[in-house]
Amino acid sequence: MEFNLDNFRLRKYSKITKKILALDKKYQTLTDDQLRIKTETLRNKLVKGASLDSILIEAYATIREADFRVLGLKPFENQVLGAVVLHYGNVAQMNTGEGKTLTATMPLYLNGLTGPGNFLVTVNSYLANRDAEEIGKVYKWMGLTCASGVSLDDEELDKKAIYQNDIVYTTNSELGFDYLTDNLVDNINKKKLNDLNFALVDEVDSVLLDLAQTPLVISGAPRVQSNLFVSTDRIVKSLKPNVDFEFSEDLKDVWFTQTGIEQLEEYLGIQGLISDKWSDFYRHLVLALKANYVMKRNQDYIVTNREVLLLDSENGRALTGMKLEAGIHQAIEAKEEVELSDQTRSMASITLQNFFKMFRKLSGMTGTAKSSAREFLEVYNLPVLKIPTHKPNIRIDHADVVFATMDEKIEATVRMVKAAYQIKRPVLLKTGSLSLSRLYSRVLLEHGIVHNVLNAQSESKEAMIVASAGKSGAITVATSMAGRGTDIKLGKGVKEKGGLLVIGTERMDSRRVDDQLRGRAGRQGDPGESIFLVSLDDKVVIENAPDWVEKYRLKLEQAVEQGKRKYGAPLKGRRARKIVEKAQQAADSAAEESRKNAVKMDDILRIQRELIYDFRDYIMKSTDLTTMVQQIKNDYFNAIARENKKDAGKLLDFIINNVDYNYMDNDFNPEILESTADIKQYLEEIARNRWSQQQMIVNNKFKQNYLERLAVLKALDVAWIEQVDNLQQLKTVVTSRSSGQHNPVFEYEKEAMHSFEQMKKLFWKNTVKYMLLSELIPGKNGSVRVEFP
């Protein structure tokens, strides 16, 4: 018998599963009241010191019976096994249709017994609300509290009250942004998230891998808006491709030629366009060039209601509220002639990797994780375990059919869809992007094939379309990730026709995404088929295959013209399939390496972020900051004394702008410039005098401590916003340096440390400035309003 590592590792969990199932008959005999009182009994055991592991069997048996009484569904053995695996901090790979939603009730109930801080993280708001409403009935029936953390209609939620629930269904972005905003509040009591105990992430590969490099960023504090975006856009639109500039479709890059730079210099009447003198103008020209020739409308972004919205490259979903950084978003707006949005700076940032690492316990569910098992283990310390299916999988997965060109592939795809349509067999046709989903839709309409287009424009609508995609005669065109989290159930008479036919029209950059598509067919032992029709000019091949592949493809096209090859005939042999497979492997490896670099970079930011956030909490909780403020003054005046030694002008300028607006230098003795200690003593004396004036208004200890706290918090936030913004831009810079054989992570770490030292000085400076130069306006009731300089 072949050794199976999964089965070996599952043995421990299988023993626990069998003990849970053995209690089934006993729990069936309990009355509703007897079953519900189990919650109180289990919570009392935890209070007395019992561990979650020790009550797992009893808790799982309890909620399993509750599932049946409330929902009419009782978890099967494989679902119970998956639930046990999840409690112990693993990723459970469960095929589509195996009931992950019901599986989640068991670990969520068990961990919910400990109180607030337990989350089921889903891929979109619709699923979070749906499951909180439907599945939440079970928890509430058992005496736990449950709520959804997201709103479907932009209704403002009382997040503090929501997060007091034992179990919260939410999305990764909603939870992450709430964490970031919590660390921008000026009072500890305004925090919403108080405990990060347990996160169970649904579609964990999508959240922790596919979205890993997109950090959650809160933007604000607008920059000074440049007026160069519109003018440089007009200039760039007048240039000639392949003369004034060149671009690479596969590298998604564009650059000016020497001829183009000379033409621009002549047109503008300047010299040295790429010198420091014109660097800002040249940067705007480059942004305009990228906006016009790299960023494509309806592929990278859409324009709706005169607003530019970014698109998720894989599923076509509009990313509301997200903007490209470093001015490229404003360059696109200038290109599309819509109102330019404010350029903002990043106020707070965190990647999903580091956010979910903050939970005491993390686990996840997905239908596709095995191919990325090593990455899950290395980055998150999450072992991946494949859970056996409830019924044997009888889906037929065909080998790829490879064509020389996209035109040949499209015609073959339409023929295959037409054949299924004629016998009313349902088809799910997957495309790689929003624009391609529209292309295939037009072609199908030309052939009279009625179909639905599922391109993730509406989460609730897409769930409805997916749910009906298995009905007789249904043809559904979908982007790769659209409708994820919703089962496709077969309609009447479909099994006899072979079940759902899944057709992939190209390989994605990751094999996991393709496996997820295959998993749409053949749920819970149903029949089904999957096949990928690919071509040598697909995106993944163009971007990742060797240069000789393009020559090989052109040779195949010439063979058709010469009558040596039949147009539309698939390419025979393994050579063509190997080209596509290796291109996908190269893309997958590059993406994994990029994600690992992103993790390492954010680990550097994480250390700084935790330091700042812990310090913030300390400030908000402290009742007396006098000693701390004095230390800040000491450190800062020491630094200033060293920097301004023997320079009276700089020192006096510093005093007027940071210590005392009304300072008069009549008594200034130039001899103090000879000694750092004398300069420091002089600064301290002026600061004491100025603070005495402030104390005449904040005339008791409570008000003084309030001003100190306000000044320190404000100074810390301003310095940290500057630091986060610097590091966000630094990522872009060091990533581009990697093409010059630099190690981007090392470069980032070095620059981040230097930037942190600069941040400390800015913090010291603003603390002193806000303490001494803020305008204090007394109110009628004894209150004092503070207006910062």
mmCIF file of C-alpha atoms in Angstrom, residues 182-183 185 187-188 191 610-622 713 716:
data_model
loop_
_atom_site.group_PDB
_atom_site.id
_atom_site.type_symbol
_atom_site.label_atom_id
_atom_site.label_comp_id
_atom_site.label_asym_id
_atom_site.label_seq_id
_atom_site.Cartn_x
_atom_site.Cartn_y
_atom_site.Cartn_z
ATOM 1 C CA ASP A 182 -8.163 51.779 16.184
ATOM 2 C CA ASN A 183 -4.571 52.913 16.282
ATOM 3 C CA VAL A 185 -7.864 57.192 17.996
ATOM 4 C CA ASN A 187 -8.649 57.878 23.538
ATOM 5 C CA ILE A 188 -8.181 54.224 24.540
ATOM 6 C CA LYS A 191 -10.960 51.434 20.293
ATOM 7 C CA GLU A 610 4.128 47.482 17.059
ATOM 8 C CA LEU A 611 6.586 49.755 18.832
ATOM 9 C CA ILE A 612 4.598 52.864 17.876
ATOM 10 C CA TYR A 613 1.163 51.344 18.614
ATOM 11 C CA ASP A 614 2.290 50.021 22.024
ATOM 12 C CA PHE A 615 3.779 53.440 22.802
ATOM 13 C CA ARG A 616 0.484 55.084 21.726
ATOM 14 C CA ASP A 617 -1.505 52.849 24.092
ATOM 15 C CA TYR A 618 0.931 53.672 26.907
ATOM 16 C CA ILE A 619 0.444 57.409 26.301
ATOM 17 C CA MET A 620 -3.363 57.113 26.288
ATOM 18 C CA LYS A 621 -3.401 55.073 29.512
ATOM 19 C CA SER A 622 -0.817 57.155 31.408
ATOM 20 C CA LEU A 713 -0.056 61.905 20.626
ATOM 21 C CA LEU A 716 3.668 60.799 17.354
#
